[in-house]
Coordinates of C-alpha atoms in Angstrom, one line a residue:
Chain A
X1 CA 0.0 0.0 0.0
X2 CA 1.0 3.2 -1.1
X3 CA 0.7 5.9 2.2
X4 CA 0.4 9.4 1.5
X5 CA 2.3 12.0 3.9
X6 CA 0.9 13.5 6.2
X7 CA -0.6 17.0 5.4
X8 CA 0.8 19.8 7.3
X9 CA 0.6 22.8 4.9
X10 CA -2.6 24.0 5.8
X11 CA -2.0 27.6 4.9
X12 CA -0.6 26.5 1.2
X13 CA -4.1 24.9 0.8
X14 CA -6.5 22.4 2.2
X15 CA -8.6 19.9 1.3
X16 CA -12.3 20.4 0.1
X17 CA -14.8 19.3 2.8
X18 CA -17.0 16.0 1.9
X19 CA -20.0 18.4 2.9
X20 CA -18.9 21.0 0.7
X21 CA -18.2 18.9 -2.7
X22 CA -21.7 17.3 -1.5
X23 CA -23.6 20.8 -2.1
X24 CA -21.6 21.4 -5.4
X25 CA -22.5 18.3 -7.4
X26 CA -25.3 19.0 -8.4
X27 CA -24.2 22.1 -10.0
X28 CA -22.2 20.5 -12.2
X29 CA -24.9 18.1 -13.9
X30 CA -28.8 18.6 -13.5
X31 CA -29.0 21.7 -11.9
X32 CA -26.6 23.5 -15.1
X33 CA -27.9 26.8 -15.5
X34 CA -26.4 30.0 -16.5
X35 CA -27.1 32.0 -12.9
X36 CA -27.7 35.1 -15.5
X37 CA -30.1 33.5 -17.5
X38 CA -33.4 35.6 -16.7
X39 CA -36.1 33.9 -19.2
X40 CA -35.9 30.3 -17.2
X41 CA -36.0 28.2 -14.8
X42 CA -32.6 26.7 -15.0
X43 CA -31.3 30.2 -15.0
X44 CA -33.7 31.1 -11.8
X45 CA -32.8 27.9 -10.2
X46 CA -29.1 28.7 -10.8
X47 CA -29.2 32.3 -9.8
X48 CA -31.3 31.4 -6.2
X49 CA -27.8 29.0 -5.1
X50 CA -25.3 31.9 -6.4
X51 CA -27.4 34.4 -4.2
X52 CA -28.2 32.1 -1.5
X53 CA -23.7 31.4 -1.3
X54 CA -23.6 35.4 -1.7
X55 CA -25.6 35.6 1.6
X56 CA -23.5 32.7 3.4
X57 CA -20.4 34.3 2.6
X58 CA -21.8 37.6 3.9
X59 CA -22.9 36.3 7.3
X60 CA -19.4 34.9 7.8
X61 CA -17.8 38.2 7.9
X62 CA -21.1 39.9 8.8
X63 CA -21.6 42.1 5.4
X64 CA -24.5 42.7 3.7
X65 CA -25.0 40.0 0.3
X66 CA -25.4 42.4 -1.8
X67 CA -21.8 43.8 -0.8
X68 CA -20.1 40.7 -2.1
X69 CA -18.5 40.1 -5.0
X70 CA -17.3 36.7 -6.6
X71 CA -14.1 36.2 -8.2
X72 CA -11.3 33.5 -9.2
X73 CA -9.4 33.9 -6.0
X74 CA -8.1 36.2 -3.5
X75 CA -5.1 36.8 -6.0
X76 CA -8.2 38.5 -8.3
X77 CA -9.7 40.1 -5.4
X78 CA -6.5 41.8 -4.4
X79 CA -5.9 42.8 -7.5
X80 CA -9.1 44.1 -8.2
X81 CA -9.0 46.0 -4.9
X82 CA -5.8 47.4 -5.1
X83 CA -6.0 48.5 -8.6
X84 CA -9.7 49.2 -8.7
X85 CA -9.6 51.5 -5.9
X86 CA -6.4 53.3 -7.5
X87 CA -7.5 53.8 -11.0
X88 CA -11.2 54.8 -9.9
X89 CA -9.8 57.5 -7.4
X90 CA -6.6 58.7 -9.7
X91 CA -8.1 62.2 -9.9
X92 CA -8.2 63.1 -6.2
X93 CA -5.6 60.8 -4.6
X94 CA -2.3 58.9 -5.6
X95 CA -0.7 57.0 -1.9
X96 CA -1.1 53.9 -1.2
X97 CA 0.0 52.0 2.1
X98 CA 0.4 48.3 2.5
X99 CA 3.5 46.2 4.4
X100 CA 6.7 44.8 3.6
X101 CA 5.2 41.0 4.4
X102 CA 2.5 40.7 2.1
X103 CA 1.4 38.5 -0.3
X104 CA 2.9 38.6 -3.2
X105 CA -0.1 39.2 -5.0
X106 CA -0.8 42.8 -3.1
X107 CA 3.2 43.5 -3.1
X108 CA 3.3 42.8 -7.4
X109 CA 0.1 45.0 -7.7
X110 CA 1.4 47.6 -6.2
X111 CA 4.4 47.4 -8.0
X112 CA 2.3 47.8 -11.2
X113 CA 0.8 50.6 -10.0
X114 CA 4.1 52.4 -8.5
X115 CA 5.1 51.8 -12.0
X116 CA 1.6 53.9 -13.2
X117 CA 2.8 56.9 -10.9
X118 CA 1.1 55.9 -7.3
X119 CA 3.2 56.7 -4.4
X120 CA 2.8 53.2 -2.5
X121 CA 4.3 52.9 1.4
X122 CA 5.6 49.6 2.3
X123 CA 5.4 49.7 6.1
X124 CA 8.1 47.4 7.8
X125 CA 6.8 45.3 10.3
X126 CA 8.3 44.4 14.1
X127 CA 9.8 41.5 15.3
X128 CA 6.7 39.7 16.1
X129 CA 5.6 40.6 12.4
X130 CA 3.0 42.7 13.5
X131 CA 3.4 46.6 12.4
X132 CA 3.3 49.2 14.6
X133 CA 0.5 51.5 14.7
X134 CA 2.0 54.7 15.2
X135 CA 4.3 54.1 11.3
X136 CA 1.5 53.0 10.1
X137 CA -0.4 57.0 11.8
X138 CA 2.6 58.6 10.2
X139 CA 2.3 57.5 6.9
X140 CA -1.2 58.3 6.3
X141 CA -1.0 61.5 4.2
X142 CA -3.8 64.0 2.5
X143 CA -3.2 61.7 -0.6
X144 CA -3.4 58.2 0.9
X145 CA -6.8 56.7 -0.8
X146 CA -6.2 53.2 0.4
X147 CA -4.7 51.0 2.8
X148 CA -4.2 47.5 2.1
X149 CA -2.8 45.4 5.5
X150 CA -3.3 41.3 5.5
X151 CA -5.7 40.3 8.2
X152 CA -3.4 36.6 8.6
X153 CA 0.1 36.0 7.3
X154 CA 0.3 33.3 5.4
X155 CA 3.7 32.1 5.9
X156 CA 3.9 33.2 10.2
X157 CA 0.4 33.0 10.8
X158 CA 0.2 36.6 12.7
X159 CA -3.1 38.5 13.1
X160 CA -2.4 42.5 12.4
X161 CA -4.7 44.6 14.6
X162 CA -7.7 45.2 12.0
X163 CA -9.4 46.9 14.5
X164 CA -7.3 49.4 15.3
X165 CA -6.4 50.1 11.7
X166 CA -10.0 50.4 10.2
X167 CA -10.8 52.9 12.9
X168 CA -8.0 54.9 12.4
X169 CA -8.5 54.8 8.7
X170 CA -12.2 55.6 9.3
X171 CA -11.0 58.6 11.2
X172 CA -9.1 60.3 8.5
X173 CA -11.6 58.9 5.8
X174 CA -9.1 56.0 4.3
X175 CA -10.5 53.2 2.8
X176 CA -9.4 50.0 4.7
X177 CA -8.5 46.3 2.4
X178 CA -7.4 43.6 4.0
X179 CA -6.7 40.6 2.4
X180 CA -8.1 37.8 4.8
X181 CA -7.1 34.7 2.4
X182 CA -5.9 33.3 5.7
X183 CA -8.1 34.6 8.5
X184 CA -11.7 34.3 7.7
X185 CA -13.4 31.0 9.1
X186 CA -10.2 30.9 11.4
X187 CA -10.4 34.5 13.7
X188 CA -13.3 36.6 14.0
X189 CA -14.1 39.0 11.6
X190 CA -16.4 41.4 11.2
X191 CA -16.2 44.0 8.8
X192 CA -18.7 46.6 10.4
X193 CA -17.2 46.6 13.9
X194 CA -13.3 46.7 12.7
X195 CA -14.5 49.2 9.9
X196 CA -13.2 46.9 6.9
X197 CA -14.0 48.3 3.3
X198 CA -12.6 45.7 1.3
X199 CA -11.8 42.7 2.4
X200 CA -10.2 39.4 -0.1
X201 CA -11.0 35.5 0.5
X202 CA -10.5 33.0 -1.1
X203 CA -12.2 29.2 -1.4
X204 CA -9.5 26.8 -1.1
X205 CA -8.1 28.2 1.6
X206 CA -11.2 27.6 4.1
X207 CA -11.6 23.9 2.9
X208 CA -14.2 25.1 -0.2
X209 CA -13.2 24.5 -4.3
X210 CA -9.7 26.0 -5.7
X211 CA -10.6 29.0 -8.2
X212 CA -13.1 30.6 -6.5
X213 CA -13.0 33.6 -4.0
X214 CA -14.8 36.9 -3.0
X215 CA -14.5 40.4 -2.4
X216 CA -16.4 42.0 -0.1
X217 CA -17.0 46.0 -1.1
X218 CA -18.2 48.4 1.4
X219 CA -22.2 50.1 0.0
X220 CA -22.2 52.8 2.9
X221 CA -20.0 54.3 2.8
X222 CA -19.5 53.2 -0.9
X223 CA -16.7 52.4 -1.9
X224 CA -16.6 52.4 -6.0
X225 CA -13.8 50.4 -8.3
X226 CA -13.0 50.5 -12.1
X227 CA -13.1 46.8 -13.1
X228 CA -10.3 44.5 -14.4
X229 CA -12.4 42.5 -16.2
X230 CA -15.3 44.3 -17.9
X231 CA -17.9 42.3 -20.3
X232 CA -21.9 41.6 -19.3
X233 CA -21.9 43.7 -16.7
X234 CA -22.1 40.8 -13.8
X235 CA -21.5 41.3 -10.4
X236 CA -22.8 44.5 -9.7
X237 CA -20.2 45.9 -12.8
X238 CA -16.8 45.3 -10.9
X239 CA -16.4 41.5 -12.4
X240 CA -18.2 40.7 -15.4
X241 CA -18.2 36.9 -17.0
X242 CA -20.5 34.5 -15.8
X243 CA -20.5 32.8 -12.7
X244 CA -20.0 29.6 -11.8
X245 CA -22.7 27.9 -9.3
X246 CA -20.5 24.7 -8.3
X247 CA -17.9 27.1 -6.8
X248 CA -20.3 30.0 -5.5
X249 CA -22.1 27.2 -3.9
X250 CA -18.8 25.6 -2.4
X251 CA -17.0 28.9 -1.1
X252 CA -20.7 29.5 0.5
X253 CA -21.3 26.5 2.5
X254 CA -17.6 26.4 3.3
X255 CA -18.4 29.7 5.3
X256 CA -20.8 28.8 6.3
X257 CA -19.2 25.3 7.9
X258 CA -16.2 27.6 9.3
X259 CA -19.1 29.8 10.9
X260 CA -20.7 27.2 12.8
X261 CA -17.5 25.1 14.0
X262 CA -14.7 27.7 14.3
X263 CA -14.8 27.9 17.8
X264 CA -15.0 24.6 18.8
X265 CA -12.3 23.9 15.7
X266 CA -10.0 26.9 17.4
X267 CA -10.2 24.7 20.5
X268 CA -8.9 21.6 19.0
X269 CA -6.0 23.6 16.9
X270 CA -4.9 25.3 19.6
X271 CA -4.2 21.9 21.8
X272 CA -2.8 20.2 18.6
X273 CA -0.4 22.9 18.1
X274 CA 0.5 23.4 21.8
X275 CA 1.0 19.6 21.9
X276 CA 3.3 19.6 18.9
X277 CA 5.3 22.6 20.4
X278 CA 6.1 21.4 24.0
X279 CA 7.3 18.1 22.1
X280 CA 9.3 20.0 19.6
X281 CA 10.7 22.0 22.8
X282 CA 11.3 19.6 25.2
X283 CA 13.3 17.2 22.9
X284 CA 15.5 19.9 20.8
X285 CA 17.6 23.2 21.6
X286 CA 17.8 26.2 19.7
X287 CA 15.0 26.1 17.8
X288 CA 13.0 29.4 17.3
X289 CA 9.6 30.5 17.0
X290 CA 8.9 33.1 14.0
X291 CA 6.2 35.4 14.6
X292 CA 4.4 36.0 17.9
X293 CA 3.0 33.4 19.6
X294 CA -0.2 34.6 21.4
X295 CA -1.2 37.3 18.4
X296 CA -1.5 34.0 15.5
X297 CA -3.8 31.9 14.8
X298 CA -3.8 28.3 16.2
X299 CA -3.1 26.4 13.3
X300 CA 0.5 27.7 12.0
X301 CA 4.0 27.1 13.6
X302 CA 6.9 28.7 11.8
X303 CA 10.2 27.1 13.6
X304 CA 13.5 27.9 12.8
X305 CA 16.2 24.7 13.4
X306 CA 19.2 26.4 13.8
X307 CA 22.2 24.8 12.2
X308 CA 19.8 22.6 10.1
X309 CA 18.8 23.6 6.6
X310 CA 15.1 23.9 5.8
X311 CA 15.7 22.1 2.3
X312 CA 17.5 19.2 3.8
X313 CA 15.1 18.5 6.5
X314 CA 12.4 18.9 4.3
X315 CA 14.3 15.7 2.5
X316 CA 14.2 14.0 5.5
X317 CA 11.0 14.2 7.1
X318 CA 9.9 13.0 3.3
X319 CA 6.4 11.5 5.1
X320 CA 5.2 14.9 6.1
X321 CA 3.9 17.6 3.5
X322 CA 5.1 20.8 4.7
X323 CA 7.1 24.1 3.3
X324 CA 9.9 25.5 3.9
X325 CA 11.1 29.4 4.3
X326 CA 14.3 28.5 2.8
X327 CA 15.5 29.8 -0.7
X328 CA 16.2 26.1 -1.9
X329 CA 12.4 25.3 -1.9
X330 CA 11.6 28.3 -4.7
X331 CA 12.9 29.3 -8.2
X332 CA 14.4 32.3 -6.2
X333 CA 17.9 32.1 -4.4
X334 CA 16.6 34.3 -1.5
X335 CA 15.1 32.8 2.0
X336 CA 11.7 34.0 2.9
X337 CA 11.0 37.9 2.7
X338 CA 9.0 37.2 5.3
X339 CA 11.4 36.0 7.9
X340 CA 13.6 38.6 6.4
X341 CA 11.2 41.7 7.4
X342 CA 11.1 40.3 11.0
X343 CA 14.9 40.9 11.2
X344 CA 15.6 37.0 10.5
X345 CA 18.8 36.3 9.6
X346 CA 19.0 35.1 6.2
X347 CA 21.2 31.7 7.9
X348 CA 18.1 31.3 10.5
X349 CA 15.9 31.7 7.5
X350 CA 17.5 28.9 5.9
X351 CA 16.3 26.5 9.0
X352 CA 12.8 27.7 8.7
X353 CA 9.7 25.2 8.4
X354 CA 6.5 26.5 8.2
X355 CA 3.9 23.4 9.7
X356 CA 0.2 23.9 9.3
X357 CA -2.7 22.4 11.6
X358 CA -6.4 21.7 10.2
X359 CA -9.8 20.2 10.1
X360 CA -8.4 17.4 9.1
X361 CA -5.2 16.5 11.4
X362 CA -5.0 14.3 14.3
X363 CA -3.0 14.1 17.6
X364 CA -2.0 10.7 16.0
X365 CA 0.0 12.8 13.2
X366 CA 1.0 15.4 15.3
X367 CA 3.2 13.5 17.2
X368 CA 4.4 11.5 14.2
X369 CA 5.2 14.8 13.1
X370 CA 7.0 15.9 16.3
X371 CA 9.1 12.7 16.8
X372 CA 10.1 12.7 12.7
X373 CA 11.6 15.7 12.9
X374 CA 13.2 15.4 16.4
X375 CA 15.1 12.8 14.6
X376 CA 15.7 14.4 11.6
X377 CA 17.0 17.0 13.2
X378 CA 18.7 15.2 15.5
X379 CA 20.6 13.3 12.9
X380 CA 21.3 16.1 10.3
X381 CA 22.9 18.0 13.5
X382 CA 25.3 15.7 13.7
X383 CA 26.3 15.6 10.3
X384 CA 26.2 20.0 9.8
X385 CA 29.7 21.8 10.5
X386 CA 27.6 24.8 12.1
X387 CA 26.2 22.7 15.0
X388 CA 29.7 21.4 15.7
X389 CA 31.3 24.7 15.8
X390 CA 28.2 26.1 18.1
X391 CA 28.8 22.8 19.9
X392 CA 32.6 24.1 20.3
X393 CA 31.5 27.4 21.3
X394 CA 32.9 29.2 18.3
X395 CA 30.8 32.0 17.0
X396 CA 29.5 31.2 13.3
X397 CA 29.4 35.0 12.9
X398 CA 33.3 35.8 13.4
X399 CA 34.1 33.1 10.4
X400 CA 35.0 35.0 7.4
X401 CA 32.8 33.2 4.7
X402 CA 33.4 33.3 1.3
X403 CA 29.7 34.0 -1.0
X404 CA 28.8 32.3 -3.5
Chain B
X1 CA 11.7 18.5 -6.5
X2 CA 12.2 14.9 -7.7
X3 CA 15.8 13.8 -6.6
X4 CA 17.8 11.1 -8.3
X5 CA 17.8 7.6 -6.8
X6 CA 21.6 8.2 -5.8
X7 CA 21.2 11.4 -4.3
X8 CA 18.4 10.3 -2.0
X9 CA 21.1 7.0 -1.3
X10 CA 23.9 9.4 -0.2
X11 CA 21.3 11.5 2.0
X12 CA 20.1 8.8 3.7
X13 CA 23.1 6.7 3.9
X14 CA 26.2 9.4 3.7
X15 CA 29.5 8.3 3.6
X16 CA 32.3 9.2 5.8
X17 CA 30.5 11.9 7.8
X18 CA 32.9 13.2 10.8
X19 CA 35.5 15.0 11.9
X20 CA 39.4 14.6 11.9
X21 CA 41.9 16.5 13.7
X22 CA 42.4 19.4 12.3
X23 CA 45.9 20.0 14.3
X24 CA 46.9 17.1 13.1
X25 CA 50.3 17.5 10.1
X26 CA 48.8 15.0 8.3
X27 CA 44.9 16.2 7.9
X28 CA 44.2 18.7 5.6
X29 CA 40.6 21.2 6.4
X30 CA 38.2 22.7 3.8
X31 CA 35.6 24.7 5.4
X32 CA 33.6 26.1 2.2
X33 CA 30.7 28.0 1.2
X34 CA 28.3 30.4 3.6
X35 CA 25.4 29.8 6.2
X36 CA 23.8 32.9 4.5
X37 CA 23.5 30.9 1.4
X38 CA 22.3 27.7 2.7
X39 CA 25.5 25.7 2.2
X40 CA 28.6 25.2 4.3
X41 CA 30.5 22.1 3.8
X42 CA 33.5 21.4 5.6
X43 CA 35.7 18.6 3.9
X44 CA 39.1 16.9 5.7
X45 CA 41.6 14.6 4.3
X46 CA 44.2 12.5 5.9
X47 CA 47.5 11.8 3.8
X48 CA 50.0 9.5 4.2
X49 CA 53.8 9.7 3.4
X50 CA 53.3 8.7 0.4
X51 CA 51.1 11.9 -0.5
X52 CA 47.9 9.3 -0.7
X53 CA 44.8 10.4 0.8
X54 CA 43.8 7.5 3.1
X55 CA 41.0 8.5 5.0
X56 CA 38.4 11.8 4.1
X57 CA 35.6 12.6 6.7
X58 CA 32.6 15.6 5.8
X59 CA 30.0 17.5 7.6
X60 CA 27.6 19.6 5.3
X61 CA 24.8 22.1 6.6
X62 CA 22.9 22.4 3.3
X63 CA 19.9 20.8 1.1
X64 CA 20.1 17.1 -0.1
X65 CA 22.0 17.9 -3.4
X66 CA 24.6 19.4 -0.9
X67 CA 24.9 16.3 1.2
X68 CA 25.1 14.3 -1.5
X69 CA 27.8 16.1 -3.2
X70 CA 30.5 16.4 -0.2
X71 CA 29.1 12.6 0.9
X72 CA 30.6 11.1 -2.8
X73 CA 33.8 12.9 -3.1
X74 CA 34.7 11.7 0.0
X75 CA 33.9 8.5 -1.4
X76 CA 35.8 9.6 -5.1
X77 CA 39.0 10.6 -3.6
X78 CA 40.2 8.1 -0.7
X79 CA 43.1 5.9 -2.0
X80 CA 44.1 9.2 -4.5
X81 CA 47.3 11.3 -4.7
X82 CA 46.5 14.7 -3.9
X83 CA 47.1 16.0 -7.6
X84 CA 44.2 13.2 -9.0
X85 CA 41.9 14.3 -6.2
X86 CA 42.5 18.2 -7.5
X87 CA 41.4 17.5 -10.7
X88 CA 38.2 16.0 -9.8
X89 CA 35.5 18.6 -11.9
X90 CA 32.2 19.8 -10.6
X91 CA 31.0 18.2 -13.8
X92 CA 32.0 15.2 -13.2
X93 CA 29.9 15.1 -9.7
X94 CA 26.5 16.7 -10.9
X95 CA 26.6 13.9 -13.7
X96 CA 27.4 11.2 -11.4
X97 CA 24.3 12.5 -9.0
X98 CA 21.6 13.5 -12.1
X99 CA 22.0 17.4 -10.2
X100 CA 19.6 19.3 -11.5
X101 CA 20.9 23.1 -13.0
X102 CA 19.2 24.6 -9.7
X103 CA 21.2 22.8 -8.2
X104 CA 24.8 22.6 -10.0
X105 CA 26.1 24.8 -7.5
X106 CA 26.4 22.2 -4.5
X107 CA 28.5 20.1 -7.0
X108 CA 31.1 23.6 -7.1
X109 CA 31.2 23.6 -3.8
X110 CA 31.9 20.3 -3.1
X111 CA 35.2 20.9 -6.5
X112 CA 36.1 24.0 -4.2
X113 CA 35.9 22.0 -0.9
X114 CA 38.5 19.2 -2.0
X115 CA 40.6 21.8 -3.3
X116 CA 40.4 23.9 -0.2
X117 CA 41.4 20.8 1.9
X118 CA 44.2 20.2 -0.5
X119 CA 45.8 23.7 -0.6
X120 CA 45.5 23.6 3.3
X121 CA 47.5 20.3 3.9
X122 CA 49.9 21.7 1.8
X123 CA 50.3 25.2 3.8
X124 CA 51.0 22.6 6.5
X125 CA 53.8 21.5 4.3
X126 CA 55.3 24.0 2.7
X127 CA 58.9 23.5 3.8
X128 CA 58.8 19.9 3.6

């Protein structure tokens, strides 16, 4: 028998729920229709489960249905907010403030747009990963017209204070996106009370379909957008082509599944995480936690193995699907940005893992997990000049290396 | 990434990992590459009077391809004279492991690492 690893890369993507692909099948067979068909029932019938998924994905992040938009992803909905927002409001206002660990789907667009003539601010973040409040006060000028600051890291799994920021952007009338791709269905969120405007999500991400995701776009105050994709006029006129019920109907009763279990679920994480942790801890030295611990949500750990590359260990603990912060895992030679913009250093980002807990993993593979790489780590510890130098008490740093 | 049968052989089975005495006349120490790039290997070789390397030990922080690398020269040049283990190419290494081009540069580093454990013996022996 063939075993697959075990899946700990919960924030790359996770698996569609059973109940979820239940309410989507029929979409794709009897119940066909073009949602924008108005002369039929098979366009009526269509059209009731797009708005009906509208209205769960709503509730989730307490909006009105009407204020929510469907799209292929929360790379669209990014885009679409960040460029939509810019290009609508060009006339009056040119600044745009996001943060040096974003995805790189809000970093590239606003690249594009620096490269149109927008002023964009990238605000640094601390050590924990979380910015501070007061940059963030000082950078809002008369011309800022957006800012754009992720609700959940993907890669550390820190919460940003949304709160705090939407009220202060309220204050100086700022319109507030956050991309959420990793926070809704796992914190709390609600964009009336922490004075969201726009706000990405995605499907796959909250155990619904891949190539589906929403944006959610403030009526009152309304917020207005010039579309990427213009045709037929659907979805209020910010994303025309037609929709697709299978996926509307799965990123809609995946909300609404995150709604009803996420505190319970939180629970759960949270002692699976903690358990993998202390075991990590108790059995190996010098391994570091990336991110802050208590600001993060329960199902991401981002540990840095000193003296042990990320690739390598990867290698090692072959039976377990997870990611690495180190350069070796992407077509780039640089080690996470992310890590980076917490003050990392780039050899401690090369010992990086990133392991993700969720819906589906058990304290059974948890401490498979843990006790894999204690061993792996153990072993490739032995076998890495660093360690043996630390191990001799000679300082890695004072070693003149040569780059390569 | 799909690694080649013999580099996942040499990661899970390396050769010769260790340590030698440094001190020692007879050992000779590379210590190549950067922990800011992701790969330091540290290479030692132990000649004999008759200039023959007789025993090699490695330790490598790095990714698989890296391990692999230092983990078959030591294998390539024990039993060589120090000028046939010198000429040993990068080439020859990535060919022998299926290295992909990403990863071609753990095969130079394990060239440089042989070399750099040669040119140090022979600093030890300079007025011999």
């Amino acid at each position: 028998m063939i075993t697959r690893p075990i899946y700990l890369d919960y924030q790359s993507t996770t698996p569609c729920d059973p109940r979820v692909l239940e309410v989507m099948l029929p979409y794709f067979t009897e119940e066909f229709g073009n949602p924008h068909s108005r002369s039929h029932a098979y366009g009526w019938r269509a059209e009731e489960a797009v708005e009906n998924a509208r209205s769960q994905v709503a509730k989730l992040i307490n909006a009105d249905s009407r204020e929510v938009i469907f799209t292929s992803g929360a790379t669209e909905s990014n885009n679409l907010a960040l460029k939509g927002v810019a290009h609508f409001y060009k006339a009056q206002k040119n600044h745009i403030i996001t943060c040096v660990t974003e995805h790189k789907c809000v970093l590239d667009s606003c690249r594009h747009l620096e490269q149109e003539g927008f002023k964009i601010t990238y605000l640094p973040v601390q050590a924990n990963g979380i910015i501070d409040l007061n940059v963030l006060r000082e950078a809002l000028t008369e011309q800022t017209v957006l800012v754009s600051i992720m609700a959940v890291n993907n890669e550390i799994g820190v919460i940003q204070p949304l709160a705090e920021i939407g009220q202060l952007c309220r204050e100086k009338g700022i319109f507030f996106h956050t991309d959420a791709a990793q926070a809704v269905g796992k914190i709390p969120i609600d964009v009336q009370t922490m004075n969201i405007d726009l706000l990405s999500l995605s499907g796959h991400k909250i155990y619904g379909p891949k190539g589906v995701g929403a944006l959610y776009v403030r009526r009152k105050p309304r917020i207005r957008l010039l579309a990427l994709i213009t045709g037929g006029g659907q979805e209020r006129g910010m994303r025309s082509g037609t929709l697709s019920p299978p996926l509307c109907v799965g990123i809609g009763e995946a909300c609404s599944i995150a709604r009803e279990e996420m505190v319970v679920e939180n629970i759960r994480l949270h002692a699976l995480r903690n358990r993998f942790y202390k075991a990590i801890l108790s059995e190996l030295e010098e391994v570091y936690l990336n991110g802050d611990l208590e600001k993060r949500i329960p199902g991401n750990l981002n540990l840095s193995f000193a003296h042990v590359e990320g690739e390598g260990l990867m290698m090692g603990v072959k039976e377990l699907a997870i990611s690495s912060g180190s350069a070796c895992t992407s077509a780039s030679l640089e080690p996470s940005y992310v890590l980076r913009a917490l003050g990392v250093e780039v050899e401690m980002a090369h010992t990086s893992l990133r392991i993700g807990f969720g819906r589906f993993t058990t304290e059974e593979e948890v401490d498979i997990a843990s006790q894999k790489i204690i061993q792996e780590v153990t072993r490739l510890r032995e076998m890495s000049p660093l360690w043996e130098m630390s191990r001799q008490g000679i300082d890695i740093k004072s070693i003149q290396w040569a780059a390569h | 990434m799909a690694y080649s049968s013999k580099v996942i052989d040499h990661y899970e089975n390396p050769r010769n990992v260790g340590t030698l005495d440094s001190e020692d006349d007879t050992v000779g120490t590379g210590l190549v590459g950067a922990p800011a790039c992701g790969d330091v290997m540290k290479l030692q070789i132990k000649v004999n009077d008759q200039g023959i390397i007789e025993d090699a030990k490695f330790k490598t922080f790095g990714c698989g391809s890296a391990i692999a690398s230092s983990s078959l020269v030591t294998e390539w040049i024990k039993g060589k004279s120090l000028d046939e283990a010198g000429v040993i190419k990068n080439t020859e290494i990535a060919q022998h492991l299926s290295l992909p081009p990403v990863k071609l540069h753990c095969s130079m580093l394990a060239e440089d690492a042989i070399r750099a454990a040669i040119r140090d013996y022979r600093q030890k022996h300079q007025g011999d």
